[in-house]
Coordinates of C-alpha atoms in Angstrom, one line a residue:
X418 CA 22.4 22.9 -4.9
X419 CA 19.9 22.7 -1.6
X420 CA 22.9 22.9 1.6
X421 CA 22.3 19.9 3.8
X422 CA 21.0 22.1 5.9
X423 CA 18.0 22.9 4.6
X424 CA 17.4 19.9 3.8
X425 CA 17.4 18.9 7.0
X426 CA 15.0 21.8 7.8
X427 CA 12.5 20.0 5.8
X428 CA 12.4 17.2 8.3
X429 CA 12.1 18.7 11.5
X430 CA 10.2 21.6 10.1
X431 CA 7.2 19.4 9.5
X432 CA 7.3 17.5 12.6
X433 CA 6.2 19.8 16.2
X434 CA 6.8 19.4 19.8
X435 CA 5.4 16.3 21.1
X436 CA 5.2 14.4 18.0
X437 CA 8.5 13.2 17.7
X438 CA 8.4 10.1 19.2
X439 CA 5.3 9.0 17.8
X440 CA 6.4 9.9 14.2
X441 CA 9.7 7.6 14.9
X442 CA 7.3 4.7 16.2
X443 CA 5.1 4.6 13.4
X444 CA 8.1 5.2 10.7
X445 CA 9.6 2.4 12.5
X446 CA 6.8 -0.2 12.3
X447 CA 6.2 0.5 8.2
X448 CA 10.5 0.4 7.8
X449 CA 9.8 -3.1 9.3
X450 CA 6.8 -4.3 7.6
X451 CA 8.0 -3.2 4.3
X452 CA 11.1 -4.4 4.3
X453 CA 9.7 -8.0 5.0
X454 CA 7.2 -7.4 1.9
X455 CA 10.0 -6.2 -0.8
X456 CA 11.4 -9.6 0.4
X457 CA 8.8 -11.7 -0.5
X458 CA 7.1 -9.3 -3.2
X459 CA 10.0 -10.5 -6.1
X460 CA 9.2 -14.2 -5.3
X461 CA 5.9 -13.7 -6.1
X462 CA 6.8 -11.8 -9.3
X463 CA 8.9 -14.7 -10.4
X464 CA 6.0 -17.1 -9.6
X465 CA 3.6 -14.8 -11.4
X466 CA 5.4 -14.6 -14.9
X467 CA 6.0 -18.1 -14.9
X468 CA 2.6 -18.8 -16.1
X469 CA 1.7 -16.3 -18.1
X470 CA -1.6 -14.5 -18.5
X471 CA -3.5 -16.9 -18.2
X472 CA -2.5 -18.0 -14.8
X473 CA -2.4 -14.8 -13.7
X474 CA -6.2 -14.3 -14.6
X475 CA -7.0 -17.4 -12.4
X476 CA -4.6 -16.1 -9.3
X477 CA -6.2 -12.2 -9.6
X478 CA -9.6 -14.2 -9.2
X479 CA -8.5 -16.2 -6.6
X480 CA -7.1 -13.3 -4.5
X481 CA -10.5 -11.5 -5.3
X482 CA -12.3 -14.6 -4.0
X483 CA -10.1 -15.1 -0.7
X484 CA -11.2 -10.8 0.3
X485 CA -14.2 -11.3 0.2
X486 CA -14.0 -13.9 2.9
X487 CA -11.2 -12.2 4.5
X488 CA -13.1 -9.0 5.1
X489 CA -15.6 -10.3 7.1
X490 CA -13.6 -12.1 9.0
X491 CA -11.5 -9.0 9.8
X492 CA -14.7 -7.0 9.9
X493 CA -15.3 -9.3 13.1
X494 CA -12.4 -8.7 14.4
X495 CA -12.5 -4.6 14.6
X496 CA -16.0 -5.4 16.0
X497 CA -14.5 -7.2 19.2
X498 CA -10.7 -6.2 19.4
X499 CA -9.6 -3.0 20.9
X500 CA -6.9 -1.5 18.6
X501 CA -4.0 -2.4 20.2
X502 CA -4.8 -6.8 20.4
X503 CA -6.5 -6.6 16.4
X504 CA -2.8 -5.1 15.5
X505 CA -1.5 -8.0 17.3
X506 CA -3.9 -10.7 16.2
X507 CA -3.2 -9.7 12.4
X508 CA 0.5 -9.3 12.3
X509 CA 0.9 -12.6 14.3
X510 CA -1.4 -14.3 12.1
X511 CA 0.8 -13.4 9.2
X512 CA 4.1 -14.6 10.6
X513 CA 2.2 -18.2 11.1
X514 CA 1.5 -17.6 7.6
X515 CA 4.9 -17.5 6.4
X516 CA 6.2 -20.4 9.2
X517 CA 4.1 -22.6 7.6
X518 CA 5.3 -21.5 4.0
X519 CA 8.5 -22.2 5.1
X520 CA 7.6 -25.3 5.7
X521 CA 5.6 -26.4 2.5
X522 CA 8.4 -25.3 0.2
X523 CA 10.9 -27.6 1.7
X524 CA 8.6 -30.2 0.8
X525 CA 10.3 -32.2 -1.9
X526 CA 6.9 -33.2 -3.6
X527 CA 6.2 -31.6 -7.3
X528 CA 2.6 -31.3 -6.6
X529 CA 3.0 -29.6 -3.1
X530 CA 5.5 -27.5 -4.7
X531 CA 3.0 -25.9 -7.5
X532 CA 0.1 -25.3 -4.9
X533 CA 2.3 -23.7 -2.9
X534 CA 3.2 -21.1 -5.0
X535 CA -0.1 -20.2 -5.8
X536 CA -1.4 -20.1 -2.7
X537 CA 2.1 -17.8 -2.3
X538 CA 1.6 -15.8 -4.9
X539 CA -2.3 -15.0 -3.3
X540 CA -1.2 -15.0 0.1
X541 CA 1.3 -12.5 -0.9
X542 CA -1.0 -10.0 -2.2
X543 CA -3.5 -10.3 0.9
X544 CA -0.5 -9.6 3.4
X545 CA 0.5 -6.7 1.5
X546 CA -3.0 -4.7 1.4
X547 CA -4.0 -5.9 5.1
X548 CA -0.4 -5.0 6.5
X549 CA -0.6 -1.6 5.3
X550 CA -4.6 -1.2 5.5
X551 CA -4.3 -1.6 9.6
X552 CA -0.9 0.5 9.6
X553 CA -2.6 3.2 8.2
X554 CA -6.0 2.9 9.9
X555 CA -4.3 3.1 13.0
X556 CA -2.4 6.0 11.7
X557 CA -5.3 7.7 10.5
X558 CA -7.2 7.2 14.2
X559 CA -3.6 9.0 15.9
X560 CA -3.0 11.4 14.0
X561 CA -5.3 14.5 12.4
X562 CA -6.0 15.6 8.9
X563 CA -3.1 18.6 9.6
X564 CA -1.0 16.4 10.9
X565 CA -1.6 13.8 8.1
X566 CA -0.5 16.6 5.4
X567 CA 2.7 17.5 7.4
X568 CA 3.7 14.0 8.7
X569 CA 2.4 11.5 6.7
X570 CA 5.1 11.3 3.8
X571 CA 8.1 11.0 6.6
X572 CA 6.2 8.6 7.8
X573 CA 6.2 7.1 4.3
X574 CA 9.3 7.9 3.1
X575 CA 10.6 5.6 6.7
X576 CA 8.2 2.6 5.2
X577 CA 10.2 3.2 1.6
X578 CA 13.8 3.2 3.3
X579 CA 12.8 -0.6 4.5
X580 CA 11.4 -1.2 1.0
X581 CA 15.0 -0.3 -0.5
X582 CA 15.9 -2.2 2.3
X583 CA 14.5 -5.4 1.4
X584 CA 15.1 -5.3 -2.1
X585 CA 19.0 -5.0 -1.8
X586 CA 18.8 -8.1 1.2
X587 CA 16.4 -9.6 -1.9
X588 CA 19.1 -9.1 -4.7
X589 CA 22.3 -10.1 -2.8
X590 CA 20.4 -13.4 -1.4
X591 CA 18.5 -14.3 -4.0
X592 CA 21.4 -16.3 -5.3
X593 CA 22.9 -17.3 -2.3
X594 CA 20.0 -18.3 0.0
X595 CA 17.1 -20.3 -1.4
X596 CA 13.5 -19.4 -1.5
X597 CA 12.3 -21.0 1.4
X598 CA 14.9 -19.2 3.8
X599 CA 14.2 -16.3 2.5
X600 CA 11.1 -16.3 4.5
X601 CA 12.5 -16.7 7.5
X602 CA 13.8 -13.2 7.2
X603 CA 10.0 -11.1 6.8
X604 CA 8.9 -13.1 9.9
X605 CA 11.4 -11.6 12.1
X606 CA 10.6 -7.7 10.4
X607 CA 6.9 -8.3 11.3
X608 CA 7.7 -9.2 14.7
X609 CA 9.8 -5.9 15.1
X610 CA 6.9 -3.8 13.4
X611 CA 4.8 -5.3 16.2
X612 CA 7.3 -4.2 18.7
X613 CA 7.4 -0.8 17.3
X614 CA 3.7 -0.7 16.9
X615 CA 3.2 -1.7 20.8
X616 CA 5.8 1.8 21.7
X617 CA 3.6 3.8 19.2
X618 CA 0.1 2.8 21.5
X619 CA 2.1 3.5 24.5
X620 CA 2.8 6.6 23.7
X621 CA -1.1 7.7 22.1
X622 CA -2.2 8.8 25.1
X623 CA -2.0 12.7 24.5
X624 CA -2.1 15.0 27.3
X625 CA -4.1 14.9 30.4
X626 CA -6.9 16.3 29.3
X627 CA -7.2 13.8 26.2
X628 CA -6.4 10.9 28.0
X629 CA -10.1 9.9 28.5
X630 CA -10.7 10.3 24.6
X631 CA -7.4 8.0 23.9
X632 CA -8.9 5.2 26.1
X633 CA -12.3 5.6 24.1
X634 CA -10.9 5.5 21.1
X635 CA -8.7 1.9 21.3
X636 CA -12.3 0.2 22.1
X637 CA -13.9 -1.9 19.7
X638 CA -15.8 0.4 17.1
X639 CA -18.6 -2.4 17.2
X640 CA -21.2 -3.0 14.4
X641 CA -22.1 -5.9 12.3
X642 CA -19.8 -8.0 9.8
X643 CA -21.3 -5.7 7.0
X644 CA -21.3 -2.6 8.3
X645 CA -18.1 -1.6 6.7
X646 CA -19.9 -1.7 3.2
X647 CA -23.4 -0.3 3.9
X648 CA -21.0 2.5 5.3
X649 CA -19.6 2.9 1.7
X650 CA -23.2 2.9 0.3
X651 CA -24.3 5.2 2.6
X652 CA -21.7 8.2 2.0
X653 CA -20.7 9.2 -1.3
X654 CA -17.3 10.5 -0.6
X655 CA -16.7 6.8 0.2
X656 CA -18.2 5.6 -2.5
X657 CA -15.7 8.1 -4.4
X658 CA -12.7 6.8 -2.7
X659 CA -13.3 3.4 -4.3
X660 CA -14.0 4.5 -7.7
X661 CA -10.9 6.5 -7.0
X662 CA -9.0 3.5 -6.0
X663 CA -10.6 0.8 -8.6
X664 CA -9.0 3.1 -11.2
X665 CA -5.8 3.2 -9.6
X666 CA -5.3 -0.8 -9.5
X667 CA -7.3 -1.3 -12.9
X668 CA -4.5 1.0 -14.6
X669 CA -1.2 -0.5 -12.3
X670 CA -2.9 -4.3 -13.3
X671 CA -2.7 -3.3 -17.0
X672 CA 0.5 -2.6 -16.7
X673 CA 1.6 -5.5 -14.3
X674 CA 0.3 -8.1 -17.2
X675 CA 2.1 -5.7 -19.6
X676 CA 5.0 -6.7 -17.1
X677 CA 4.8 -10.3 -17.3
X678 CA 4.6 -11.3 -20.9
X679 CA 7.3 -8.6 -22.1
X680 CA 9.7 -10.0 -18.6
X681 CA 8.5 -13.6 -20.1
X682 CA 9.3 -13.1 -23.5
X683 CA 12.7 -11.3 -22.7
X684 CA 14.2 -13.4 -20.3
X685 CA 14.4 -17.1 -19.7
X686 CA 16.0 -17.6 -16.3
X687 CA 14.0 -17.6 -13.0
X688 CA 16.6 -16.5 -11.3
X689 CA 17.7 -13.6 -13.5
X690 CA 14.0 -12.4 -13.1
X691 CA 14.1 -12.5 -9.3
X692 CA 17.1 -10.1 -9.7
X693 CA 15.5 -8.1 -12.2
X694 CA 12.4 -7.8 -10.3
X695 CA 14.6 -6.9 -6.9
X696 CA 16.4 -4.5 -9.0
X697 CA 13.5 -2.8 -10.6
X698 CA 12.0 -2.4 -6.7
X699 CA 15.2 -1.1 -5.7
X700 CA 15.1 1.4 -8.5
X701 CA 11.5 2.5 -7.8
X702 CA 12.0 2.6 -3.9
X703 CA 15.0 4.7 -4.1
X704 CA 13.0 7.6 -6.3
X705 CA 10.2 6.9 -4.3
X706 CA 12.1 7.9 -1.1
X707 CA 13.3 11.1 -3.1
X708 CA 10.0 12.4 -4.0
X709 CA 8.6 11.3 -0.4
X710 CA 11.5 13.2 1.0
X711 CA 11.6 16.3 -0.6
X712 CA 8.2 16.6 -2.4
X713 CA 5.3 14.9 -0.9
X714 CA 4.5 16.9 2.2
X715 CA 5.5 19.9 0.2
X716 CA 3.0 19.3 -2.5
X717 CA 0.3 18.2 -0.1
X718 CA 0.3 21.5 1.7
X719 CA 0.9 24.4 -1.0
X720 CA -1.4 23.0 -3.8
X721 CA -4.1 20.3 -1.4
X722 CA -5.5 17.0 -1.7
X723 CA -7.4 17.4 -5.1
X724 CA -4.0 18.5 -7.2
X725 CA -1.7 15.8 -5.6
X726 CA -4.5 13.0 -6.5
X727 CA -4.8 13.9 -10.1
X728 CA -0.5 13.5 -10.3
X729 CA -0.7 10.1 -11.0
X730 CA -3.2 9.9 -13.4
X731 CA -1.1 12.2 -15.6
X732 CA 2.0 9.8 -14.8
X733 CA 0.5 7.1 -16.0
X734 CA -1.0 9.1 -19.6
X735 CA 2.4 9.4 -20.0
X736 CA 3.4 5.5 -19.4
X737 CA 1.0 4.2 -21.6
X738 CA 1.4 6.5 -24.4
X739 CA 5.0 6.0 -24.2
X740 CA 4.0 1.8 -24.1
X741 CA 1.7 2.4 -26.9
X742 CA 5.1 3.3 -29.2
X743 CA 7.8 1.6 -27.6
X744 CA 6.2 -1.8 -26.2
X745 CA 10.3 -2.7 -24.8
X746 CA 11.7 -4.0 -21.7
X747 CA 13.4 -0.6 -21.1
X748 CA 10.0 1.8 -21.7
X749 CA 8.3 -0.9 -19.2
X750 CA 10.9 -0.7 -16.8
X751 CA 10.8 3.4 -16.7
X752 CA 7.1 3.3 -16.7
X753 CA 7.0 0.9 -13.8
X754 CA 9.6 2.8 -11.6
X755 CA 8.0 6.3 -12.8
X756 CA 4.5 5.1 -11.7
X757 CA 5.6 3.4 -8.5
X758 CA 7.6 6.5 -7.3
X759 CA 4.4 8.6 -7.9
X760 CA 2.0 6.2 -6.5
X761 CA 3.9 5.4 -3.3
X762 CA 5.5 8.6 -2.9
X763 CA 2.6 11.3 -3.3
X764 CA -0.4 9.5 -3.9
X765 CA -0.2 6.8 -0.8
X766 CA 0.2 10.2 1.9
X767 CA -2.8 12.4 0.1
X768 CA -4.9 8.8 0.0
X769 CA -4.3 8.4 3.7
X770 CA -4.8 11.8 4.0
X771 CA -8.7 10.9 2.9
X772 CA -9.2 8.8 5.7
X773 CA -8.6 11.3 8.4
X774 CA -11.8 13.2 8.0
X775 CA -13.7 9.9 8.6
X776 CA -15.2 8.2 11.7
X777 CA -13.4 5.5 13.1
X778 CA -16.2 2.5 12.3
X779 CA -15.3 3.8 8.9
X780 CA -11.6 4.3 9.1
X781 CA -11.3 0.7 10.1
X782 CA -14.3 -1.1 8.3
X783 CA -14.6 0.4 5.5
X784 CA -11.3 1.4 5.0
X785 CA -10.4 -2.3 5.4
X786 CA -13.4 -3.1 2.5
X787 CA -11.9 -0.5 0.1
X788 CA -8.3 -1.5 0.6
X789 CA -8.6 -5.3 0.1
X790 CA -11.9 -5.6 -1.8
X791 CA -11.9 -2.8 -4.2
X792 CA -8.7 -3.2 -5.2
X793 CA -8.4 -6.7 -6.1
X794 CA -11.8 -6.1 -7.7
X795 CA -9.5 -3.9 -9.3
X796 CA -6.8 -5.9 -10.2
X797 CA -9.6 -9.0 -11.1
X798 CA -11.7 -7.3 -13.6
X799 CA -9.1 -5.4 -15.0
X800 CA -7.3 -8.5 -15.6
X801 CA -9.7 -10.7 -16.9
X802 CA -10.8 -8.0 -19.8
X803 CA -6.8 -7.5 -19.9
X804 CA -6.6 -11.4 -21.0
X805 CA -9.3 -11.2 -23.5
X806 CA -8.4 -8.5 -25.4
X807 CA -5.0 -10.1 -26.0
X808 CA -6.5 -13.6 -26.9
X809 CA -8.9 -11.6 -29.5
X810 CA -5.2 -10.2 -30.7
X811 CA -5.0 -6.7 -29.8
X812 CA -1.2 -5.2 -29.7
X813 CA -0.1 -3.5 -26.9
X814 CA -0.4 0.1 -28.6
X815 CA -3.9 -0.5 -29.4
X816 CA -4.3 -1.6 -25.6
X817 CA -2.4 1.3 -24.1
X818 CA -4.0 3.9 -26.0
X819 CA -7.4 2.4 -25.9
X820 CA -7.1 3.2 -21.8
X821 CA -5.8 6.4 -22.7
X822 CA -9.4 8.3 -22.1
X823 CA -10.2 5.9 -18.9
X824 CA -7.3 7.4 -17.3
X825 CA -8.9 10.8 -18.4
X826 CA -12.0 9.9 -16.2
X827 CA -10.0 9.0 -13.2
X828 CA -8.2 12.2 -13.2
X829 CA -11.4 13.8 -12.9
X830 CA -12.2 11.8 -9.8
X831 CA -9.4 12.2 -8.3
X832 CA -10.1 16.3 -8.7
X833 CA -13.3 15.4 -7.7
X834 CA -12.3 13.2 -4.6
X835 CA -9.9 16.2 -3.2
X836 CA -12.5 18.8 -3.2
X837 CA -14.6 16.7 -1.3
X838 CA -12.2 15.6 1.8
X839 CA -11.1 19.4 1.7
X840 CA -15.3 20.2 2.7
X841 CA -15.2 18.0 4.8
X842 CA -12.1 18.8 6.7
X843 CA -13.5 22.6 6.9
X844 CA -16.7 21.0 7.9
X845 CA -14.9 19.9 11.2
X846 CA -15.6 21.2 14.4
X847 CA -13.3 24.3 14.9
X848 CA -10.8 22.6 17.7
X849 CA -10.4 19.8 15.5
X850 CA -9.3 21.5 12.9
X851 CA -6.7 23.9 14.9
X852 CA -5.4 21.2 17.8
X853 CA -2.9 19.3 17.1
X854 CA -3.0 15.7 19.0
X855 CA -0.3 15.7 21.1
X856 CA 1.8 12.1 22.5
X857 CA 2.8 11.3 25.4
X858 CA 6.9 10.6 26.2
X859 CA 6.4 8.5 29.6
X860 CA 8.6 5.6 28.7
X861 CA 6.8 3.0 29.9

């Protein structure tokens, strides 16, 4: 058994003079916006295996449809905003969002009732990739590729504490409280992400002799509405992010349709799913927090990017061979939680990790593209061929070993992918590579 102490080494090991208060700003903010998505994310769920696979098909399209209008728009934004007021604009734009949802499902009108819940169930899936696209964009312009490797999963491990969070508030309330003020609740955790985000820029400045290259960096990066893609066409490391990516989503939609029809087929109750679906997150979350804790920044820094990337890949061989046997309830919901822990908990850090050795037109652009875009491309395509496979009348075990050698090509990206960032990060000038960014701890 590991004494607490060194345990506790772990933490403060990882994390040097004058980044302390910066790491508890930006593990704040995610705690906060994460807890307000694992509070809407089982609603959604429920509204998504109401319909089956077919309605699904049509919603994955739909979000598809809604990002590629959505990036532009936000392409705009990073264009004109300095940092600090596009975090602002976004979040607060969100919290509107889920006023006016609030609103519409206390409607007592059948027809307003169903369009709500689709548009839900989309607007859902857009908060959750923007939220944590500008999170981590910011995080990737404050912090440096060493720094990413040694505080990145702390910072994620915060984000999956408000995750657990939200998914016990989610399950105790559920029954209790209906839908509608449920929503009351991820408006408030935004606001106080905000708040945490505002300390976090505060305290960006690094010492004296940074401060001018702080100011610089929170103006506008500039460019057209575009530029965030012709970046991706222009650089093949970007290009391999998204194939990266696209795999990532392709393989997690699979299984998230797999989801729906077995949850569908199994149990009739909406509210019983709800709970399941709250359960399932807690359950995943808590692992998740487990492998962040203790493994993550660990794995990141003995063995690099390129071995930590091809983890998941393996994890989900193993799912879907497993599926391809045992198409149950209780295989899906060990397949789910396995994959989950190992996406969130290793693979999000080393992703983000990627991002650090980029320039900041690209962290934010075409970060934003790749993050929205590609992955509901993602979930979109992979859906669609997902749905006609089953109406032709292929079982899941011919499905789930038939992706078997697709997951073999995306572990060879993701080798791929690591050697790359870990060229570019020795391609760095020297000082970049060796001095740290340090924050300032003026309080005001």
């Amino acid at each position: 058994m590991v004494p607490p102490k060194s345990i506790a080494a772990r933490f403060t090991d990882r994390v040097r003079p004058g980044e302390f208060a910066a790491v508890a700003w930006a593990t704040a903010w995610f705690f906060f916006i994460l807890l307000g998505y694992l509070i809407v994310r089982p609603v959604r769920e429920t509204m998504g295996s109401i319909g089956g696979t077919r309605e699904l098909q049509g919603l994955m399209a739909a979000t598809f449809a809604i990002m590629l209008v959505a990036v532009p728009v936000y392409s705009a934004l990073v264009a004109a905003l300095p940092r600090r007021w596009l975090v602002r604009v976004v979040y607060h734009f969100f919290a509107a969002c889920l006023l006016a949802f609030f609103l519409l499902m206390r409607v007592e009108n059948e027809l307003v009732q169903v369009w709500t819940a689709r548009v839900f169930f989309v607007w859902v899936n857009v908060f959750a990739l923007f939220a944590t696209s500008v999170f981590w964009s910011v995080l990737a312009d404050l912090f440096t590729s060493d720094q990413g490797k040694r505080l990145f999963g702390l910072v994620a491990a915060g984000g999956t504490a408000g995750a657990i969070t939200g998914s016990i508030v989610t399950s105790k309330l559920a029954g209790v409280l209906s839908t509608s003020w449920l929503l009351l609740i991820p408006i408030v955790m935004i606001e106080a992400g905000l708040w945490c985000a505002w300390r976090l820029e505060k305290r960006s400045a690094a010492e004296s002799r940074q401060g001018h290259q702080a100011e610089k960096q929170d103006k506008p990066t500039g460019g057209g509405l575009l530029s965030g893609i012709t970046l991706i066409f222009r650089s093949p490391y970007l290009a391999t992010i998204c194939v990266f990516l696209f795999f990532v989503q392709a393989c997690g939609t699979q299984l998230y349709f797999e989801q729906a029809e077995i949850v569908n087929a199994t149990i009739e109750s909406k509210q019983q799913r709800t709970v399941l679906f709250a359960n399932l997150d807690l359950g995943a979350q808590v692992l998740t927090l487990l492998v962040q804790a203790l493994l993550s920044s660990v794995i990141l820094r003995r063995f690099g990017v390129a071995v930590t990337l091809v983890i998941l890949p393996l994890v989900y061989g193993l799912g879907f061979a497993s599926l391809a046997f045992s198409p149950t309830l209780a295989t899906l919901m060990v397949t789910m939680i396995a994959t989950r822990a190992t996406g969130y908990g290793i693979t999000v850090p080393a992703r983000e990790v990627l991002f650090t050795v980029v320039s900041r037109e690209e962290k934010y652009k075409s970060k934003s593209f790749i993050d929205t875009v590609v992955l509901r491309g993602g979930d979109a395509i992979s859906g669609q061929v997902f749905g006609s496979l089953r109406s032709l009348g292929l079982t899941f075990t011919t499905l789930n070993l038939a992706v078997l050698p697709i997951v073999g090509i995306w572990a060879a990206v993701a080798w791929r992918l690591g050697g790359q960032q870990k060229r570019r990060a020795e391609e760095q000038p020297l000082e970049k590579q060796t001095t740290l960014r340090t924050f300032s701890t003026d309080a005001d």
